[in-house]
Coordinates of C-alpha atoms in Angstrom, one line a residue:
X41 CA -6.1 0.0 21.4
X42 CA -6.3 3.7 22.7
X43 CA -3.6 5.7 24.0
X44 CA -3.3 9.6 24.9
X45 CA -3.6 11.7 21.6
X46 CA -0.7 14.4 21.9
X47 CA -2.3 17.6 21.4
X48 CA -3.1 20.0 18.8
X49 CA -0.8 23.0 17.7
X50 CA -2.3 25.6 14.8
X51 CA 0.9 26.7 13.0
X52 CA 0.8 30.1 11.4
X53 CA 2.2 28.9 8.2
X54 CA 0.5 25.8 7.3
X55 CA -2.9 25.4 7.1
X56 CA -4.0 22.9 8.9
X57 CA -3.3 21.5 12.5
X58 CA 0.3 20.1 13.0
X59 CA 0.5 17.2 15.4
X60 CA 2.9 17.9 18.0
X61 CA 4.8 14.3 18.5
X62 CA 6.4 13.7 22.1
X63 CA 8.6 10.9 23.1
X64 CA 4.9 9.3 24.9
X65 CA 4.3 8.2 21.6
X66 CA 7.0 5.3 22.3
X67 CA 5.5 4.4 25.9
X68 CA 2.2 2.4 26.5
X69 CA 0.4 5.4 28.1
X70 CA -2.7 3.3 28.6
X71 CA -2.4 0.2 30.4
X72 CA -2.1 0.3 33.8
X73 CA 1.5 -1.4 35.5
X74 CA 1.9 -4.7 35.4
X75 CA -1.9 -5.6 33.7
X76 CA -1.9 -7.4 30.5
X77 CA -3.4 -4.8 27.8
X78 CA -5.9 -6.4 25.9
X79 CA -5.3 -6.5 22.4
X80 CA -7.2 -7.5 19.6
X81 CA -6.4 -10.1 16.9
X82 CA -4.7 -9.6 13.4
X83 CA -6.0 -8.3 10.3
X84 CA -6.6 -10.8 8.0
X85 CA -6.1 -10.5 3.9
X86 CA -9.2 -10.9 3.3
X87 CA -10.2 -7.7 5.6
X88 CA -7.7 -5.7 4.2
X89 CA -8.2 -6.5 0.3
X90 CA -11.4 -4.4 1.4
X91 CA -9.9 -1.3 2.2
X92 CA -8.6 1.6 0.1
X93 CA -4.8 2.3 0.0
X94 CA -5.2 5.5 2.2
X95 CA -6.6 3.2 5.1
X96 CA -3.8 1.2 4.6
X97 CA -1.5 3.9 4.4
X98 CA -2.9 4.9 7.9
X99 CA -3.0 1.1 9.2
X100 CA 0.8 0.8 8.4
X101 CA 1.6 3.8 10.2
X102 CA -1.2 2.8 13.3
X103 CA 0.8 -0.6 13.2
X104 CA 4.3 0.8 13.1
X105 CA 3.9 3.2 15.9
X106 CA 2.1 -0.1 17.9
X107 CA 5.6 -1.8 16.7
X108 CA 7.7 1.0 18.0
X109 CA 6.1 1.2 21.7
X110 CA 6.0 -2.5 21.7
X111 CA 10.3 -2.8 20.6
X112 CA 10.5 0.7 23.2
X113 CA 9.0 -1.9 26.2
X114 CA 10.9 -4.8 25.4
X115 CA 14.4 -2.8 25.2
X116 CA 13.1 -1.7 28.5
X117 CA 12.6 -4.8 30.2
X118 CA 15.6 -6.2 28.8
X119 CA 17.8 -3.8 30.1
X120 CA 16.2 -3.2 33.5
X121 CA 13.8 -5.6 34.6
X122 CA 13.6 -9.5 33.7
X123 CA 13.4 -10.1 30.1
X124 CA 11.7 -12.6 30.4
X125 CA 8.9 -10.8 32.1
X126 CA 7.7 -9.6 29.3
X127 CA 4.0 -10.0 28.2
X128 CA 3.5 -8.7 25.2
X129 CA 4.9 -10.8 22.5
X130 CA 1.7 -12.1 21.2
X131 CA 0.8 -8.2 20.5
X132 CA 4.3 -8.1 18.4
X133 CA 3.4 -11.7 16.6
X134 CA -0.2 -9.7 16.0
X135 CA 1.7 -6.6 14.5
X136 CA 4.2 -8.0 12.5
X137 CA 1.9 -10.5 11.2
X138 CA -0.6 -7.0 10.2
X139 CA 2.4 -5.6 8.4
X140 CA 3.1 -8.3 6.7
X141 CA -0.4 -9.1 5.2
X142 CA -0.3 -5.6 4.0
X143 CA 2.6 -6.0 2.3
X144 CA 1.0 -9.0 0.8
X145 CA -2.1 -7.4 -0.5
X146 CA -0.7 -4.2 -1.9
X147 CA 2.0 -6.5 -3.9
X148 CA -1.1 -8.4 -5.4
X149 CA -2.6 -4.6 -6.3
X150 CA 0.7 -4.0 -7.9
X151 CA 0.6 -6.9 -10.0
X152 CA -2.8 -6.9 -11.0
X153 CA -2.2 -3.1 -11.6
X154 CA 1.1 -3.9 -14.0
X155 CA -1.3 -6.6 -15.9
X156 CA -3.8 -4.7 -16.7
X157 CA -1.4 -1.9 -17.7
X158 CA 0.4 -4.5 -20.0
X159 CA -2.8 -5.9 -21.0
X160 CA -4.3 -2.1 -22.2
X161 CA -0.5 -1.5 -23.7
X162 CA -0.9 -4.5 -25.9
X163 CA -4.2 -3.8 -27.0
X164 CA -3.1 -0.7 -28.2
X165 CA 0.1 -1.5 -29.8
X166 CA -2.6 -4.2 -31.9
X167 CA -5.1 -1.2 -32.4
X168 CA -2.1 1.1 -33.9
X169 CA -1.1 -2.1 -35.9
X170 CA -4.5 -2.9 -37.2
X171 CA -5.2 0.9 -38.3
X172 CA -1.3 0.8 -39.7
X173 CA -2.8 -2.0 -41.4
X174 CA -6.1 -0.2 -43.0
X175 CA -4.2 2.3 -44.1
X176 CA -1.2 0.0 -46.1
X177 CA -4.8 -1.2 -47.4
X178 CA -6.5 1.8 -48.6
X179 CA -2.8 2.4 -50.3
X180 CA -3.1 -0.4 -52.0
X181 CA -6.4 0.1 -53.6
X182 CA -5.1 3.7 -54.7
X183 CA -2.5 2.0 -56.0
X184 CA -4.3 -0.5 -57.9
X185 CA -7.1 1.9 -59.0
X186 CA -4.5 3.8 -60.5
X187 CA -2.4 0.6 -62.3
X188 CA -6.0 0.2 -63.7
X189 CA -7.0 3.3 -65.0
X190 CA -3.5 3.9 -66.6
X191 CA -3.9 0.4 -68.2
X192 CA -7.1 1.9 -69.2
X193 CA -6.1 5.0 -70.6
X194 CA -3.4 2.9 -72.4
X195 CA -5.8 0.5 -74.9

């Protein structure tokens, strides 16, 4: 869905553009009175397994804004027209459901992360123990080469 960008300020400090937020961020800008805005459907898992965590970093926030407008019109209508009037839960059910299957797929990178990152810990605990190990062995034979020679020496 598209709504009105808010516009562009250069700050003389910072060196990039600084989005100027207004409360129209909070108000379906787009859709015209009482039509119904046409919404897509959900994002599924499987979709968003695909993306990188900075895409969705930017879904979440894309959603969440979508969830604030969305909570902004029902408040409204519940207040000051019929609540009941209200068209736009499916879009909320479609949100919320988003969110959630975010949630879902960057809690399976985190555990698949914390594996492999217990997995590569225990390999090299077993690496430090096996060259702990080599050298208790190589001791050993110094030991025992010198056991020998003094046995040597002594007949």
């Amino acid at each position: 869905m598209l709504r009105a960008c808010s516009f562009l300020r250069v700050s003389p400090m910072a060196p990039r553009p600084v989005m100027l937020r207004s409360i129209t961020e909070f108000y379906d800008t787009v859709t015209p009175g009482n039509e119904r805005p046409k919404a897509g459907r959900a994002w599924t898992a499987s979709e968003l397994r695909m993306k990188s965590f900075g895409d969705l970093h930017k879904l979440w926030h894309v959603l969440l804004k979508e969830k604030n407008m969305l909570m902004t019109q029902r408040a409204e209508y519940r207040s000051t027209k019929d609540p009941t009037a209200w068209t736009n839960r499916y879009r909320m059910k479609k949100v919320r459901l988003s969110m959630a299957r975010i949630r879902v797929v960057l809690g399976e990178r985190q555990r698949v992360y914390l594996e492999a990152k217990q997995k590569v810990r225990g390999m090299y605990a077993q690496q430090k123990r096996l060259e702990r190990l080599q050298k208790q062995e190589e001791q050993i034979k110094i030991d025992l080469a010198k056991v020998a020679a003094t046995q040597s020496q002594s007949e």
